[in-house]
Structure formats: structure tokens, C-alpha cells
Amino acid sequence: MQQQDRAPSARMAWFAAALATAACAAWCATRTGELGPARTTELVRVAFLSAWLPCLWLLSSAGWGRLACRALSVRRSDPVEHAAMIIGLGVSVHLILDAWCAWLGVLAWQRPIGASLPLVAGLAGLVGAPRRVAIVPPRMTWLVALALPVGVLMTAASTAPGWLWQTEFGGYDALTYHLLLPREWIDCGRMATLDHNVYSALPSFMEAAFMQVLAFAPDAKLAGTWAQWLHAMFALAAALNCAGAARSVARSAGASEPAIAASGWLAAIVLLSTPWIIATGSLAYTELPVVMVMAMVVMLVVDRADSGRSASIVADRATSTRSTVIALAVVCAAAIGAKGNAAGALVVPAMVLVVLAQRRHPRELALAGAIGVVVGAIALMPWWLRNWIDAGQPFFPFVAALGPGDWWTVEQQRMFAAAHAAPAGWDLSALWNEWLRYGIGAAPDASEPWRPQWLLLPWLGLVGVVANLRPRSGRVPWGGIVLAVLVVVNVAFWIGFTHQKSRFLVPIAAPLSIAAGVMLGSLATRNSALGADSTGA
């Protein structure tokens, strides 16, 4: 009781967090140089101009999320989990709609009228929404710890594209196609697979969202910071979903209410404090939608299997299974649309986990799975059907069995596949250098960037995964199994099917942060309880 009396009021806690965010952003602004908002007044101006449209995009996504949750009859009694579900589903739906609108030429129609249509429609979904969300603030120190990386993220997203983050060569990929392609699509009137840029054949759903905000842009610099701020919004959405997933995992393990609340806050802090999240999140990149969906998969699968403690309110078991699978199909399609690697790193383990969770009800799962496949295929049509029409091959330039398409020769396709294939064998030294000790100690290759972009997350997260696998009441918690499967599959996919570069492991930050948050939340509340007992004694 004494501890509760010492807790700050909600207004004071949120005010302290806002002050810490502003102070951190102002301090970072003094170190951005000529290409960034070096003065506080300039930071305020640039941040306001750069943030309003991406914030509007996120609000519109919340509207789409409310509509999606209502359509799927999905609701959470936990306010944080429900908010995460709305934002996660809404962002996924918005990405898919943007891809469809970009492909059909809506976003480029009568700029910016066409680009306004998905925004306005999503905002209409907020009509009747509650004005307040009952989220109790945590300890003041935790809020400040969460606010500091948000301040860094804001400042980095407000700088001109092309010079920040040496580990990403100044955001080279953003300049060469993440930002370039949307501008070319606006000029040609629709999202298209272009014969002079092979990366236009990727799913490009995130680039479609960039196309939407670029349709409003009066100049190139503002277009760049709008795109960066939009991706930064995904970082915040990913943190919210990690918080919701951590609460779900902690609840499924039978944790106390204080431990559940602490798990959510600490998972969000761990995620946003990871340098890779800030670096990629402040660039016009595509990683953060996959991180967000990774956390959503944890939340959906853990809740689905944990029917005894479920926080979802659904009509019956069959409807619940169908709703869960359709929601998974939507968010996984959005993740693949943002980054094609998600097909192996995310969708495959998600399918395995759903089958394990529903193994006692195969008929219901088969029907729901068939519906989910159809939903996912339709959601991804702006990718595979676009490629089929434009390039003559739905998965161009991949899947050699389908041929090289209309533009390339077999040799060109073979060379592209070889350039993007994983090194031969299963050498684990890359995992050690690019993940477990990345940026720490001597660099294995002096020509490559070497910064501690992971800090302690790999080790902290792995310890958290092991801790979550500890049997409780004679059983291994399902939440721990889900986290372990996602981590193992992501590592195996990274070794076997990617360049084995550190950034391609960024999606694994979600299950690691969730595992670390649950473990740290349990320790924090246990120490608080011991302290209270000793004080009382």
C-alpha cells in the first residue's frame, strides 16, 4: 500500500515522459550537423512538418483496425492488448489497401485527392471510438527509459535522408529504391514492375505507403522525412504490440497482475532501446512492419491456445479459430508485402504454431486454413498478379522453376539468385559476428560497418526464452514454446536463406524483447514484493 501511495499520478508520469522525450530530442538535434535540425527551434519546426501526415496515417490505421476487429468479432479485455490488436490489424489492413490503391492508380490520381481516400475512409472508422484508453502508467523511471529512445527516433527521422547511420551507409537502399520507386510510380500513374529496376518486382507494400505520403509532398526533402516518420510510426506500433504480446505470454504463464503489467512496459523499453530498431526505424526502410507482425503472431497464437484464460470474446470455438486464422492471414500478408523474407521467417513458423495450437480440432482448422490462404492470396495480388502482368512471372525474379519472365534470360536470373543466396554450408561464425557480438570487440572485416547495434538484446532475449520455457505446474508454458519456435526458425532462416548480414535479423528483436520483458517483469515485481515485505517487517 505504501508503494502505491508513492506512485506518481498519471498526469505527472506522462508529463515527465513527454519532457524526457523533448529533452533527448533537443540534445540529439545539437549533434545532427548541417543536414539535420541542429537547433531546437528548427527541430520543432521540422518535426511538426514531418510528423503530422504520418501521425494521420497511423490514426487512419486505428480506424481500419476498429473496423477489422469488429468484422472478425475479436476483442481483448486487457486494454493494452486490445489497443495493440487494433493498431496491428489496422496498420496491416492499411498497408494492403495502399498496395491495392497504388497498383490500381488511385494514389496517383489527381494528387493528392486519390491518396486522401484511404486516409479519410480509415479516419471514418474512428467515429464512436472511446476518447481515452485506460492504460495505467508504470514507474516514472520506466516511462523515462521508454521516452529516451523515442526522442532519438524522432530526431533521426527528422533529418534529411542519405547521411545518417554509417552502418547502413547513410540509408543507401532508401535512396536507390525505397524512396525512388514511389516517385517513379507517381510519375507513371500506378505501382508497376519496372524493367530497369529489379527491386520494383518485390512486394513493395511499404513503398506503396511511401507513395501515399509522397503524393502530398511539395518538395523532395519533406517527402523523405515524411517517409522516415512513417516508418518510425511502425517502430512505435511494434513496441505497442510487443507490450501486448508480453502481457499475453505472462498471463498464459500464470503471472500476477503487477508482473503482467511490468512485462508489457519492459518489453517495449527493450525493443525501442535496441539500436537496430532506432536506426532502421528512422530510415525509409521496410523492417518494422515485420517486427510488429512478429509480435502480433505471438499475441494471436498464445491467446488462441490458452482458451482457459483467453482474453478474446468470440461467439464459439469455430468462429474463434476462423477469426484468429483470418487475422493471422491479414497480418502475415502485410508482413510479406513489406518484406518478402517474412514468408520464411514469419509465416512458416506461424503456420506450424497454429497447427500445434489447434491439433485437437483438425476440421475447424482445415476450413479456417483454406479461408486464410484465400485471404492471403487476395491481399498479396498487388504483388504477384502485378508481376505476372508486367514481367510475365508472378514471383519474378525468384522461383527459377517458373522461368525468368519476359525481360531476363535464364543466366540473368541465375546470377541474381547467386548474388542473393546464403553462403554455402552452415558456418555459425556469421551468427556470432553479426548477431551475438556485433559491434563488440575486433571487427572480422575492416571494410564492413562495426557498431554495437544489438547491444545486449541477443543474450538478454535468449536467457528470457529459456526462463519462459521453465515448467510451471508440471507443464512447459505455451507462450515460452511460441517464443522459442520463432527465435529458432528465424535464426535457421537467416543462416540458410539470407546474406547473413546483421540487419536481416532485425525481426527477431520482437520475440527476444517479449521474452526479456516477461522475465524482467517477473524479477522486478518479485524484488518489489520482497522489498515491501522487508519494509513491513
XYZ file of C-alpha atoms in Angstrom:
537
model
C 0.000 0.000 0.000
C 2.850 2.349 0.790
C 4.356 1.615 -2.624
C 1.075 2.538 -4.325
C 0.971 5.852 -2.445
C 4.439 6.714 -3.740
C 3.447 6.027 -7.364
C 3.194 9.175 -9.490
C -0.130 10.436 -10.749
C -0.968 9.607 -14.348
C -0.678 13.220 -15.480
C 2.665 13.708 -13.756
C 4.039 10.463 -15.197
C 3.027 11.257 -18.776
C 4.292 14.820 -18.394
C 7.672 13.518 -17.232
C 7.799 11.151 -20.209
C 6.987 13.962 -22.644
C 9.631 16.175 -21.036
C 12.245 13.409 -21.256
C 11.388 12.806 -24.921
C 11.682 16.514 -25.737
C 14.954 16.886 -23.814
C 16.507 13.858 -25.512
C 15.366 15.045 -28.939
C 16.764 18.534 -28.306
C 20.104 17.117 -27.177
C 20.310 14.856 -30.244
C 19.408 17.784 -32.512
C 22.564 19.631 -31.497
C 24.589 16.743 -32.948
C 22.938 16.365 -36.345
C 25.121 18.890 -38.193
C 24.178 20.848 -41.280
C 21.928 18.132 -42.717
C 19.765 17.919 -39.612
C 17.729 20.239 -37.377
C 20.758 21.447 -35.388
C 18.796 23.993 -33.328
C 15.892 23.225 -31.019
C 13.595 25.692 -32.785
C 14.477 24.128 -36.130
C 13.812 20.663 -34.686
C 10.337 21.723 -33.536
C 9.545 23.127 -36.975
C 10.899 20.154 -38.924
C 9.380 17.574 -36.574
C 5.948 19.196 -36.792
C 6.060 19.413 -40.594
C 7.406 15.862 -40.869
C 5.140 14.206 -38.308
C 1.595 15.401 -38.937
C 0.889 13.294 -42.039
C 2.459 10.035 -40.731
C 0.545 10.546 -37.457
C -2.632 10.982 -39.508
C -1.758 7.762 -41.359
C -1.451 5.931 -38.023
C -4.761 7.377 -36.801
C -6.393 6.227 -40.007
C -4.894 2.780 -39.406
C -6.507 2.738 -35.963
C -9.836 3.327 -37.699
C -9.207 0.444 -40.071
C -8.215 -1.659 -37.059
C -11.502 -0.931 -35.271
C -13.415 -1.980 -38.368
C -11.307 -5.141 -38.770
C -11.726 -6.160 -35.119
C -15.459 -5.619 -35.400
C -15.668 -7.626 -38.626
C -13.706 -10.513 -37.099
C -15.562 -10.300 -33.753
C -12.266 -10.067 -31.905
C -11.891 -8.125 -28.692
C -9.484 -8.180 -25.752
C -10.449 -7.406 -22.185
C -6.904 -6.186 -21.488
C -6.749 -2.546 -22.702
C -3.106 -2.723 -23.818
C -3.624 -5.949 -25.750
C -6.801 -4.591 -27.344
C -5.051 -1.367 -28.364
C -2.193 -3.422 -29.819
C -4.662 -5.605 -31.708
C -6.424 -2.571 -33.184
C -3.196 -0.864 -34.233
C -1.563 -4.040 -35.550
C -4.562 -5.172 -37.577
C -5.262 -1.625 -38.727
C -1.718 -0.974 -39.918
C -1.739 -4.304 -41.776
C -5.071 -3.558 -43.459
C -3.891 -0.050 -44.341
C -0.707 -1.415 -45.950
C -2.729 -3.867 -48.039
C -5.193 -1.170 -49.104
C -2.351 1.182 -50.025
C -0.820 -1.541 -52.205
C -4.139 -2.127 -53.962
C -4.720 1.606 -54.422
C -1.156 2.117 -55.679
C -1.495 -0.724 -58.190
C -4.894 0.465 -59.454
C -3.626 4.024 -59.838
C -5.794 5.534 -57.102
C -2.902 7.033 -55.112
C -1.548 8.906 -58.135
C -4.979 10.149 -59.252
C -5.464 13.931 -59.038
C -2.735 14.360 -56.414
C -3.400 14.377 -53.508
C -7.126 13.580 -53.842
C -6.634 9.899 -54.642
C -4.078 9.473 -51.858
C -6.544 11.039 -49.411
C -9.250 8.420 -49.978
C -7.776 5.549 -47.866
C -6.827 8.062 -45.155
C -10.297 9.577 -44.912
C -12.002 6.182 -45.020
C -9.847 4.949 -42.146
C -10.472 8.078 -40.096
C -14.207 7.485 -40.527
C -13.700 4.193 -38.699
C -12.797 6.152 -35.559
C -16.315 7.577 -35.279
C -17.699 6.418 -31.946
C -14.298 5.314 -30.620
C -13.617 5.929 -26.919
C -11.724 9.150 -26.300
C -9.470 7.671 -23.633
C -7.606 4.401 -23.208
C -7.295 3.215 -19.615
C -3.560 2.456 -19.568
C -2.063 2.925 -16.119
C 1.420 4.489 -16.309
C 4.277 2.477 -14.780
C 7.114 3.651 -12.591
C 8.471 7.053 -13.518
C 11.896 5.593 -14.323
C 10.362 3.143 -16.798
C 8.474 5.892 -18.607
C 11.633 7.971 -18.862
C 13.549 4.910 -20.110
C 10.886 4.481 -22.793
C 10.880 8.181 -23.665
C 14.626 8.466 -24.335
C 14.792 6.157 -27.387
C 11.593 7.754 -28.695
C 13.377 11.122 -28.583
C 16.327 9.717 -30.533
C 13.947 8.137 -33.043
C 12.102 11.433 -33.568
C 15.272 13.417 -34.162
C 16.795 10.839 -36.506
C 13.590 10.629 -38.549
C 13.593 14.438 -38.895
C 16.996 14.580 -40.607
C 17.464 14.720 -44.368
C 17.760 11.252 -45.959
C 21.100 9.982 -47.151
C 23.709 10.709 -44.490
C 22.713 9.306 -41.087
C 23.667 5.809 -39.815
C 27.063 4.641 -41.017
C 26.046 1.001 -40.508
C 23.514 1.479 -43.300
C 25.817 3.564 -45.496
C 23.592 6.589 -44.987
C 20.436 4.697 -45.898
C 21.702 3.749 -49.359
C 18.801 1.356 -50.010
C 16.296 4.088 -49.211
C 17.804 6.411 -51.795
C 18.197 3.765 -54.507
C 14.725 2.241 -54.389
C 12.621 2.656 -51.219
C 12.133 6.367 -51.989
C 12.955 6.327 -55.693
C 10.327 3.780 -56.740
C 7.310 5.628 -55.262
C 8.335 8.770 -57.150
C 8.608 6.818 -60.408
C 5.232 5.189 -59.781
C 3.600 8.561 -59.199
C 5.059 9.772 -62.491
C 3.789 6.721 -64.399
C 0.394 6.769 -62.658
C 0.478 3.455 -60.772
C 2.659 0.965 -58.943
C 4.329 -1.152 -61.621
C 7.135 -3.657 -62.070
C 9.752 -1.656 -63.984
C 12.139 -3.259 -66.451
C 15.048 -1.016 -65.375
C 14.790 -1.662 -61.602
C 14.506 -5.269 -60.467
C 13.636 -4.218 -56.908
C 10.300 -2.919 -58.208
C 9.355 -6.604 -58.567
C 9.466 -7.087 -54.792
C 6.098 -6.950 -52.970
C 6.683 -3.244 -52.138
C 3.700 -2.681 -49.815
C 5.748 -0.319 -47.663
C 6.807 1.578 -50.764
C 3.101 1.879 -51.614
C 2.575 3.560 -48.232
C 5.508 5.854 -49.023
C 3.815 6.580 -52.358
C 0.703 7.651 -50.482
C 2.501 10.223 -48.338
C 4.762 11.315 -51.209
C 1.641 12.210 -53.181
C 1.148 15.078 -50.700
C 4.798 16.233 -50.711
C 5.619 19.716 -52.070
C 9.384 19.014 -52.211
C 11.860 16.128 -52.109
C 13.248 16.788 -48.607
C 9.826 16.807 -46.953
C 8.926 13.683 -48.921
C 11.973 11.965 -47.412
C 11.259 12.958 -43.815
C 7.585 12.036 -44.219
C 8.617 8.545 -45.320
C 11.084 8.280 -42.427
C 8.491 9.390 -39.901
C 6.013 6.905 -41.337
C 8.461 4.058 -40.721
C 9.114 5.483 -37.241
C 5.371 5.142 -36.575
C 5.788 1.431 -37.292
C 8.505 1.298 -34.625
C 6.037 2.662 -32.068
C 3.353 0.248 -33.284
C 5.853 -2.611 -32.946
C 6.650 -1.546 -29.372
C 2.930 -1.481 -28.520
C 2.447 -4.948 -29.981
C 5.482 -6.285 -28.120
C 3.939 -4.897 -24.940
C 0.623 -6.591 -25.689
C 2.321 -9.872 -26.582
C 4.446 -9.825 -23.419
C 1.337 -9.308 -21.299
C -0.333 -12.205 -23.104
C 2.659 -14.513 -22.568
C 2.947 -13.535 -18.894
C -0.773 -14.084 -18.352
C -0.670 -17.513 -20.003
C 2.143 -18.486 -17.616
C 0.008 -17.533 -14.611
C 1.910 -14.382 -13.642
C 0.469 -11.885 -11.176
C -1.218 -8.705 -12.415
C 1.757 -6.493 -11.413
C 4.108 -8.847 -13.282
C 1.840 -8.802 -16.349
C 1.801 -5.002 -16.396
C 5.562 -4.782 -15.859
C 6.217 -7.309 -18.630
C 4.473 -5.143 -21.209
C 6.289 -1.938 -20.342
C 9.692 -3.617 -20.129
C 9.244 -5.421 -23.463
C 8.527 -2.087 -25.162
C 11.559 -0.494 -23.477
C 13.857 -3.352 -24.506
C 12.683 -3.197 -28.124
C 12.979 0.569 -28.564
C 16.335 0.656 -26.763
C 17.860 -1.660 -29.371
C 19.985 0.472 -31.746
C 18.970 -1.539 -34.807
C 15.321 -0.606 -34.170
C 16.166 3.101 -33.948
C 18.485 3.009 -36.981
C 16.137 1.129 -39.293
C 13.026 2.742 -37.819
C 14.256 6.251 -38.588
C 15.071 5.412 -42.226
C 12.634 4.916 -45.110
C 13.064 1.139 -44.764
C 10.725 -1.863 -44.513
C 11.847 -3.834 -41.426
C 9.482 -2.577 -38.740
C 6.184 -3.913 -40.163
C 7.690 -7.408 -39.892
C 8.768 -6.759 -36.288
C 5.248 -5.563 -35.470
C 3.602 -8.589 -37.092
C 6.036 -10.937 -35.340
C 4.714 -9.620 -32.023
C 1.124 -9.896 -33.270
C 1.668 -13.549 -34.156
C 2.793 -14.209 -30.579
C -0.276 -12.464 -29.190
C -2.729 -14.222 -31.513
C -1.259 -17.713 -31.199
C -0.740 -17.608 -27.427
C -4.258 -16.334 -26.841
C -5.775 -18.875 -29.232
C -4.215 -21.870 -27.489
C -4.844 -20.543 -23.985
C -8.610 -20.976 -24.095
C -8.836 -21.388 -20.337
C -7.507 -17.895 -19.702
C -8.416 -16.330 -23.058
C -8.951 -12.593 -23.162
C -10.765 -12.749 -26.527
C -14.542 -12.530 -26.629
C -15.889 -14.599 -29.535
C -19.127 -16.424 -30.302
C -17.853 -20.027 -30.278
C -14.760 -22.124 -30.862
C -15.202 -22.462 -34.630
C -15.730 -18.736 -35.045
C -12.764 -18.088 -32.795
C -10.497 -20.335 -34.866
C -11.679 -18.767 -38.104
C -11.239 -15.235 -36.759
C -7.727 -15.988 -35.498
C -6.603 -17.593 -38.754
C -8.047 -14.775 -40.883
C -6.373 -12.187 -38.651
C -3.095 -14.098 -38.991
C -3.552 -14.253 -42.773
C -4.071 -10.492 -42.962
C -1.096 -9.541 -40.807
C 1.217 -12.147 -42.376
C 0.242 -10.955 -45.859
C 1.087 -7.404 -44.800
C 4.457 -8.598 -43.451
C 5.281 -10.418 -46.701
C 4.125 -7.354 -48.598
C 6.518 -5.193 -46.597
C 9.467 -7.591 -46.833
C 9.413 -10.836 -48.776
C 11.756 -12.565 -46.290
C 8.814 -12.690 -43.881
C 7.436 -15.655 -45.853
C 10.117 -17.888 -44.364
C 10.991 -16.091 -41.150
C 7.417 -15.460 -40.013
C 4.694 -17.232 -41.989
C 6.171 -20.739 -41.825
C 6.587 -20.770 -38.014
C 3.184 -19.088 -37.607
C 1.527 -21.887 -39.596
C 3.317 -24.540 -37.542
C 2.285 -22.881 -34.278
C -1.365 -22.594 -35.339
C -1.434 -26.279 -36.291
C 0.078 -27.217 -32.922
C -2.370 -25.000 -31.053
C -5.401 -26.414 -32.906
C -4.277 -30.018 -33.362
C -7.340 -31.309 -31.462
C -9.753 -29.653 -33.889
C -8.479 -30.545 -37.388
C -11.773 -29.941 -39.239
C -12.179 -26.439 -37.919
C -8.526 -25.717 -38.646
C -8.753 -27.071 -42.214
C -11.708 -24.837 -43.081
C -10.164 -21.809 -41.397
C -6.832 -22.529 -43.091
C -8.438 -22.659 -46.533
C -10.136 -19.322 -45.918
C -6.859 -17.877 -44.645
C -4.974 -18.966 -47.775
C -7.584 -17.291 -49.988
C -7.489 -14.098 -47.900
C -3.688 -14.012 -48.010
C -3.567 -14.636 -51.764
C -6.058 -11.833 -52.437
C -4.195 -9.469 -50.116
C -0.943 -10.160 -51.997
C -2.403 -9.801 -55.501
C -0.859 -6.321 -55.971
C 2.461 -8.175 -55.884
C 2.133 -11.496 -57.668
C -0.542 -10.509 -60.185
C 1.273 -7.251 -60.946
C 4.470 -9.178 -61.653
C 2.594 -11.716 -63.754
C 1.058 -8.979 -65.901
C 4.097 -6.695 -66.110
C 7.009 -9.156 -66.120
C 5.400 -12.429 -67.205
C 6.227 -14.280 -63.969
C 4.309 -13.887 -60.677
C 7.347 -14.221 -58.412
C 9.942 -12.588 -60.674
C 12.930 -12.573 -60.229
C 12.732 -15.535 -57.842
C 11.448 -19.138 -58.231
C 13.605 -20.383 -61.098
C 11.143 -23.213 -61.787
C 8.695 -20.632 -63.177
C 11.273 -19.232 -65.579
C 12.949 -15.824 -65.867
C 9.903 -13.921 -67.115
C 9.650 -11.680 -70.165
C 12.682 -9.473 -69.533
C 15.510 -11.654 -68.291
C 17.411 -14.646 -69.555
C 17.914 -17.793 -67.511
C 21.526 -16.744 -66.934
C 20.486 -13.336 -65.562
C 18.070 -14.991 -63.162
C 20.760 -17.449 -62.067
C 23.241 -14.629 -61.428
C 20.673 -12.680 -59.391
C 19.853 -15.752 -57.298
C 23.549 -16.440 -56.684
C 24.157 -12.837 -55.609
C 21.310 -13.013 -53.092
C 21.868 -16.552 -51.817
C 23.270 -17.556 -48.456
C 26.905 -18.717 -48.283
C 27.351 -22.461 -48.696
C 27.197 -24.588 -45.575
C 26.066 -23.820 -42.050
C 29.005 -21.840 -40.710
C 27.906 -20.438 -37.329
C 30.684 -17.852 -37.182
C 28.437 -15.384 -39.017
C 25.829 -15.776 -36.270
C 28.475 -14.987 -33.663
C 29.876 -11.979 -35.504
C 26.699 -10.487 -36.979
C 24.407 -11.053 -34.010
C 25.781 -12.219 -30.681
C 28.815 -9.907 -30.601
C 28.046 -7.495 -33.442
C 29.987 -4.253 -32.920
C 31.802 -5.554 -29.835
C 35.499 -6.384 -29.934
C 37.625 -6.601 -33.080
C 35.810 -6.387 -36.411
C 36.042 -9.566 -38.533
C 36.059 -7.439 -41.708
C 37.529 -3.938 -41.583
C 35.629 -2.910 -44.724
C 32.211 -3.540 -43.125
C 30.444 -1.273 -40.568
C 31.019 -2.392 -36.986
C 28.778 -0.804 -34.363
C 27.036 -2.413 -31.338
C 23.607 -2.313 -32.972
C 22.279 -5.203 -30.884
C 23.801 -4.281 -27.507
C 22.703 -6.955 -25.017
C 19.405 -7.950 -26.664
C 20.555 -11.323 -28.089
C 21.886 -12.516 -24.735
C 19.095 -10.991 -22.656
C 16.460 -12.338 -25.026
C 17.911 -15.846 -25.148
C 18.047 -16.002 -21.356
C 14.441 -14.789 -21.366
C 13.396 -17.538 -23.790
C 14.990 -20.186 -21.564
C 13.317 -18.665 -18.491
C 9.934 -18.745 -20.236
C 10.425 -22.447 -21.001
C 10.721 -23.274 -17.299
C 7.911 -25.725 -16.414
C 5.070 -24.368 -14.301
C 2.703 -26.778 -12.580
C 4.409 -29.621 -14.419
C 3.922 -28.121 -17.895
C 6.061 -26.001 -20.195
C 4.186 -22.724 -20.813
C 2.798 -22.444 -24.346
C 3.996 -18.846 -24.554
C 7.577 -19.966 -23.999
C 7.254 -22.573 -26.754
C 5.924 -19.938 -29.178
C 8.839 -17.604 -28.462
C 11.400 -20.405 -28.758
C 9.992 -21.584 -32.106
C 10.066 -18.064 -33.562
C 13.650 -17.484 -32.432
C 14.942 -20.847 -33.693
C 13.187 -20.589 -37.070
C 14.383 -17.010 -37.585
C 17.979 -17.962 -36.852
C 17.791 -21.025 -39.118
C 16.200 -18.999 -41.919
C 18.832 -16.274 -41.563
C 21.679 -18.786 -41.804
C 20.204 -20.806 -44.655
C 18.439 -18.274 -46.868
C 19.823 -14.737 -46.435
C 23.005 -12.721 -46.959
C 23.868 -13.375 -43.296
C 24.111 -9.657 -42.594
C 23.090 -8.285 -39.220
C 20.141 -6.185 -40.415
C 18.328 -9.208 -41.821
C 17.928 -10.487 -38.253
C 16.021 -7.390 -37.102
C 12.607 -9.190 -36.981
C 13.975 -11.494 -34.272
C 14.039 -8.451 -31.984
C 10.306 -8.944 -31.356
C 10.326 -12.410 -29.712
C 13.582 -11.584 -27.917
C 12.156 -8.349 -26.477
C 8.954 -10.115 -25.453
C 10.899 -12.895 -23.717
C 13.173 -10.389 -21.986
C 10.202 -8.257 -20.929
C 8.371 -11.198 -19.342
C 11.495 -12.315 -17.490
C 12.410 -8.813 -16.285
C 8.801 -8.094 -15.316
C 8.740 -11.165 -13.107
C 12.047 -10.207 -11.492
C 11.027 -6.575 -10.970
C 7.751 -7.391 -9.259
C 9.371 -10.137 -7.200
C 12.015 -7.706 -5.938
C 9.335 -5.095 -5.223
C 7.321 -7.624 -3.264
C 10.385 -8.680 -1.278
C 11.187 -5.035 -0.577
C 7.644 -4.374 0.588
C 7.717 -7.442 2.854
C 11.012 -6.391 4.416
C 9.693 -2.845 4.942
C 6.576 -4.187 6.582
C 8.635 -6.439 8.813
